Coordinates of C-alpha atoms and ligand atoms in Angstrom, one line a residue:
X1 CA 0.9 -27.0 -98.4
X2 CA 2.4 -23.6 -99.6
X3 CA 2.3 -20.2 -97.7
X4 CA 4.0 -17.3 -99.3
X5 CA 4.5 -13.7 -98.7
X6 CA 4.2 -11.0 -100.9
X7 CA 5.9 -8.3 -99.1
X8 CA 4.9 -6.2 -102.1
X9 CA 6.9 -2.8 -102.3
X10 CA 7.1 -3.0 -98.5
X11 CA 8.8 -2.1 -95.9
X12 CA 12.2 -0.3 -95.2
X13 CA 15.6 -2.4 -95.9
X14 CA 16.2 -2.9 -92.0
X15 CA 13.0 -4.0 -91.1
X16 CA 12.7 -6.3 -93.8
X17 CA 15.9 -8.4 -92.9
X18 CA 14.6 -8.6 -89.2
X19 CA 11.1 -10.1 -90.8
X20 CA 13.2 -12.5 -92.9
X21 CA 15.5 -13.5 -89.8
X22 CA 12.2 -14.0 -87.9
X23 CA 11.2 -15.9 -90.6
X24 CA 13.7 -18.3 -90.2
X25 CA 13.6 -18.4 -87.0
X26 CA 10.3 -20.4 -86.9
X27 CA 10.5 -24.4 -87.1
X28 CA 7.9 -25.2 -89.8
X29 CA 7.3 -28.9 -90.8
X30 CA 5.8 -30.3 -93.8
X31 CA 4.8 -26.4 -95.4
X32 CA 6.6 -25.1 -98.2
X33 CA 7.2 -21.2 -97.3
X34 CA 8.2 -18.6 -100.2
X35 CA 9.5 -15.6 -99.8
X36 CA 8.4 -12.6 -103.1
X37 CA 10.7 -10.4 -101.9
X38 CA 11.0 -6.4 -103.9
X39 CA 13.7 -6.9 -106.2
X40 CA 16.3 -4.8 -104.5
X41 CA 16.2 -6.6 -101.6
X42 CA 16.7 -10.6 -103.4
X43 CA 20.2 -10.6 -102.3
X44 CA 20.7 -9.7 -99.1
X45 CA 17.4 -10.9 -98.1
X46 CA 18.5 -14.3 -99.7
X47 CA 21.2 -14.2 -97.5
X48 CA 19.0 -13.9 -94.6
X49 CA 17.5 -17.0 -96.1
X50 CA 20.6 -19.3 -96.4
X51 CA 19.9 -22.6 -94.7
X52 CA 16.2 -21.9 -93.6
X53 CA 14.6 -24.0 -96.4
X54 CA 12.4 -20.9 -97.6
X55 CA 11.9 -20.1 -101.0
X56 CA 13.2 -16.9 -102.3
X57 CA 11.2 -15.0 -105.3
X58 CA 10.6 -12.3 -107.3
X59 CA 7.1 -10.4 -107.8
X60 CA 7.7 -9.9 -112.0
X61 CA 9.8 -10.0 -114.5
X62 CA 10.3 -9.3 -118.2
X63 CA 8.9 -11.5 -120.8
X64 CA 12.6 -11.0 -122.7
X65 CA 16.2 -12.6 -121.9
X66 CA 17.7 -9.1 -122.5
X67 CA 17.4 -6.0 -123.8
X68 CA 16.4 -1.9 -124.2
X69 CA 13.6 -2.4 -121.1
X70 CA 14.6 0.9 -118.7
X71 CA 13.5 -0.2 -115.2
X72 CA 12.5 -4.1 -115.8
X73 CA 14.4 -7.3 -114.4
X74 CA 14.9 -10.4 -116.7
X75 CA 14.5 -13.9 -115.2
X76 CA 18.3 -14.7 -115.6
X77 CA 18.7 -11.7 -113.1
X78 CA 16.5 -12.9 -110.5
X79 CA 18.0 -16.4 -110.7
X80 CA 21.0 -14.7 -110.3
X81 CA 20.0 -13.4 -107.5
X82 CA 19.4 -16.6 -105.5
X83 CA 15.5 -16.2 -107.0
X84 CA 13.8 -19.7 -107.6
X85 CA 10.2 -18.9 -108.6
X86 CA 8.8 -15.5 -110.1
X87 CA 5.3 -14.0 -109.2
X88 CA 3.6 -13.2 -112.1
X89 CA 0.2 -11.6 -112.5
X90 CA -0.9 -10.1 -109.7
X91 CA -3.9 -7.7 -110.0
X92 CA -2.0 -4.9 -108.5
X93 CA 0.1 -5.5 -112.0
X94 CA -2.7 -6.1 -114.4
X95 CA -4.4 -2.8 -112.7
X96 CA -1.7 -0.8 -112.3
X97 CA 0.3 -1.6 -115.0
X98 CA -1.9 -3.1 -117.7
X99 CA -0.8 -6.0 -117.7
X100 CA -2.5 -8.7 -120.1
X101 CA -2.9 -12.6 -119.8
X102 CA -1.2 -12.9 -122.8
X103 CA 1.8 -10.7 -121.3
X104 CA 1.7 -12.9 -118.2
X105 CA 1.9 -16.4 -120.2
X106 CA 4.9 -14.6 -122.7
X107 CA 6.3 -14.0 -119.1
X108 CA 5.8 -17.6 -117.6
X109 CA 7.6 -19.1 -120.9
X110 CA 10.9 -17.1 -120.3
X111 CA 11.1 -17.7 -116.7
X112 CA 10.6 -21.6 -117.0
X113 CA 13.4 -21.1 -120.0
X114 CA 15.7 -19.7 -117.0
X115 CA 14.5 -22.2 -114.4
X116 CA 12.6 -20.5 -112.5
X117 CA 9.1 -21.8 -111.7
X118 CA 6.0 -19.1 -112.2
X119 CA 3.1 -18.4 -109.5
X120 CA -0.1 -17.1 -111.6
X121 CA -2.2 -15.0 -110.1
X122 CA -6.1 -14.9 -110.9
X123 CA -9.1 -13.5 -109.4
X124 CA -12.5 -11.6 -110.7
X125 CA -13.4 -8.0 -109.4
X126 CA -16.1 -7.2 -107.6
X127 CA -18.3 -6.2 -110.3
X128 CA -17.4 -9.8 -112.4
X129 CA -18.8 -11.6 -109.2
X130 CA -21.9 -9.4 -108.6
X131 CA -22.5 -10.0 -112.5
X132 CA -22.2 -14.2 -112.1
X133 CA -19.2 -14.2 -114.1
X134 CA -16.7 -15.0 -111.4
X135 CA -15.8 -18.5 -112.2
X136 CA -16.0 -17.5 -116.2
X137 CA -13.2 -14.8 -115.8
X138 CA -11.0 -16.7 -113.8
X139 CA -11.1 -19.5 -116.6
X140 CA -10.7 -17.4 -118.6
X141 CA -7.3 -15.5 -117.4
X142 CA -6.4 -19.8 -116.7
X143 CA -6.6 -20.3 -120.4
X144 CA -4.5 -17.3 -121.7
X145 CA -2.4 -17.2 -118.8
X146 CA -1.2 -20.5 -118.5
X147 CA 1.3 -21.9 -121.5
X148 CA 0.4 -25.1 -122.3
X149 CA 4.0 -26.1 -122.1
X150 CA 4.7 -25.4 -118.5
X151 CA 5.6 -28.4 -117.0
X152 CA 2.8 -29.1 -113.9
X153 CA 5.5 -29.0 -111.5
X154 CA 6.6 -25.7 -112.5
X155 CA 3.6 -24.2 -112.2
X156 CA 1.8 -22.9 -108.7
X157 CA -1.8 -20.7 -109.2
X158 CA -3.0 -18.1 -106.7
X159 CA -6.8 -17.6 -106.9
X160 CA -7.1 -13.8 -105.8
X161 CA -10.1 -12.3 -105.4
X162 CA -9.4 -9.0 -106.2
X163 CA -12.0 -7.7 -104.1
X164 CA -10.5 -9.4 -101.1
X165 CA -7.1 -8.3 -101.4
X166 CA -5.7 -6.4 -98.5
X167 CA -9.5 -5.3 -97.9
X168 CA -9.8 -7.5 -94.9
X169 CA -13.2 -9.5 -96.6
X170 CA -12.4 -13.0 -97.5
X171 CA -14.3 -15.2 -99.5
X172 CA -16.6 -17.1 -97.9
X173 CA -15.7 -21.0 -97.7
X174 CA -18.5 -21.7 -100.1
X175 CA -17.1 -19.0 -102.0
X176 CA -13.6 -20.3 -102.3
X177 CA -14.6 -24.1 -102.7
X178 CA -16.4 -23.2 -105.9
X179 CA -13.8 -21.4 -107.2
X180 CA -11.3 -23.9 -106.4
X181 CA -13.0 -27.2 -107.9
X182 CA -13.7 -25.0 -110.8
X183 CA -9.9 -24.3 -111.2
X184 CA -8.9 -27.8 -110.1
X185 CA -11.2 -29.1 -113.1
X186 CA -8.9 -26.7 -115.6
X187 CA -5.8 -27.5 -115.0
X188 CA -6.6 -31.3 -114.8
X189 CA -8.1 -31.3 -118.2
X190 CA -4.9 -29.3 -119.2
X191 CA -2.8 -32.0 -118.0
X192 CA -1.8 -29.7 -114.8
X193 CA -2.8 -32.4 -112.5
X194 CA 0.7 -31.7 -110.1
X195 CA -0.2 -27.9 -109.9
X196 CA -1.1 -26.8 -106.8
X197 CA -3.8 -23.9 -106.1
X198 CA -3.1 -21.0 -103.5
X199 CA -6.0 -18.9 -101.9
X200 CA -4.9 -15.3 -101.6
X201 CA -6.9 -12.4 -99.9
X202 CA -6.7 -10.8 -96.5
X203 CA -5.4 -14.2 -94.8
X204 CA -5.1 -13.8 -91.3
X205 CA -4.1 -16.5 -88.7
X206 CA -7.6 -16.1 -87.7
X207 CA -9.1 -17.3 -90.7
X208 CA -6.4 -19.5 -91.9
X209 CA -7.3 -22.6 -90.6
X210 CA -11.0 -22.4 -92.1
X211 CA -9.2 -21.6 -95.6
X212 CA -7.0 -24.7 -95.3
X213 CA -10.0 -26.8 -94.5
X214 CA -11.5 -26.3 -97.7
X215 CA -11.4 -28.9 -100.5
X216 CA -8.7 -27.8 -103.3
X217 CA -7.0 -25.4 -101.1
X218 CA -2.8 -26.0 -101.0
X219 CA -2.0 -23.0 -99.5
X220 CA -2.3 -18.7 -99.6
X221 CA -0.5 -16.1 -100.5
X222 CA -0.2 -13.5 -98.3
X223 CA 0.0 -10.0 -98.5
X224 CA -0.5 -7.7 -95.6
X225 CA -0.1 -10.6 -92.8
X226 CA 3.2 -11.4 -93.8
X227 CA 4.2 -8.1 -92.8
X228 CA 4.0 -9.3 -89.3
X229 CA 6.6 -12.0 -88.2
X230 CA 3.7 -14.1 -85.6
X231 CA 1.0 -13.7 -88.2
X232 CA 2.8 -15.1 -91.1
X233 CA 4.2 -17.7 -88.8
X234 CA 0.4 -18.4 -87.3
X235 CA -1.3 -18.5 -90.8
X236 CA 2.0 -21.5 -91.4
X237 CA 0.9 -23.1 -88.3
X238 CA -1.9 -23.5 -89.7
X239 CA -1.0 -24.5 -92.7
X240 CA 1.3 -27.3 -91.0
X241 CA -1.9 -28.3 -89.2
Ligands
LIG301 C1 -1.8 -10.2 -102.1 O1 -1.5 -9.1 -102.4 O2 -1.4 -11.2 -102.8 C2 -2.7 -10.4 -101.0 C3 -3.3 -11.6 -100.8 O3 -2.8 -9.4 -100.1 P1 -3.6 -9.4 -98.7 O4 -3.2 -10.6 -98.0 O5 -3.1 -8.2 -98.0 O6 -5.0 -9.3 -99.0

């Protein structure tokens, strides 16, 4: 199992290396934890990290090695910057930022060229799930997303409903167990058959063990939750369970 935390642009410097202390602070066995950290705060956040076993990433990067790109990070910088994996499009970038599926899988290529491995993000709005289309767009994004030359093991995807992120409604397990066969299916005809498939929206510890239950599920990622040290730890409980 994986659980990581998107800490997003959140929160101040001081409280974020207490949350990463407390982090480390809880014994976790047999989960994989991540960390997507805001850029600023890889490195002394990573030193926070040292020794705890917990994954330190970035939440974008820059589909170039270098280069005229005022404001953007490359991949070598977030390796450089004790970064092992690289978040890469989240609907909070594809909506605020425009971000394409073609942009994400120019962006997965030159992160696995700097060793980093990529978490994808997909999920259907609202509207594409009233309309019956759920499944279709998330294929969809998979198939322009996703290089075909990403290595399986390189490769983690976070299905995101985008109506249940940081909206406190979940999917329902039917919901999520659809979704995830669907996705399963995809990346095991795509030779993906290592890849491992996250559920992400409003995960609480609450709810987390239902999540897990589900078929196809290897984890979340977790936004608001793992703002709170004893909730992100719960929803790993959980996880370890
Ligand atoms: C996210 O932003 O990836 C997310 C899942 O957020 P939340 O847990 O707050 O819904």
């Amino acid at each position: 199992m994986i659980v990581a935390a998107n800490w997003k642009m959140n929160p101040e410097l001081s409280v974020a290396a207490k949350l990463a202390s407390d982090y480390c602070a809880a014994s976790v066995a047999g989960v994989t934890r991540i960390l997507f950290a805001p850029h600023p705060y890889l490195v002394p956040i990573g030193v926070r990290l040292e020794g705890s076993g917990i994954l330190l990433g970035g939440q974008d990067c820059h589909p170039s090695a270098f280069g005229a790109h005022t404001g953007d990070v490359s991949t070598g910088m977030l390796r450089d910057c004790g970064a092992s994996v690289v978040l890469l499009g989240h609907s909070e970038r594809r909506a605020d930022h425009g971000e394409t599926s073609e942009l994400v899988a120019a962006k997965a290529v030159q992160a696995f060229s700097s060793s980093l491995s990529v978490m994808i993000c997909v999920g259907e709005t609202l509207a594409e799930r009233e309309a019956g289309n759920a499944l279709a767009t998330v294929l969809d994004q998979l198939a322009v997303s996703v290089p075909p030359t990403l290595p399986t093991t390189a490769l983690t995807i976070a299905y995101e409903p985008v109506w249940a992120i940081g909206t406190g409604k979940v999917a329902t397990a039917v919901e999520i167990a659809e979704m995830h066969l669907g996705i399963r299916g995809w990346l095991d005809e795509a030779g993906f058959d290592q890849t491992k498939i996250l559920y992400g929206g409003s995960v609480k510890p609450g709810n987390a063990a239902e999540i897990f239950a589900v078929p196809h599920v290897d984890g979340a990622l977790v936004g608001g939750a793992s703002l709170i040290a004893a909730d992100f730890d719960g929803i790993c409980a959980a996880a370890a369970n």
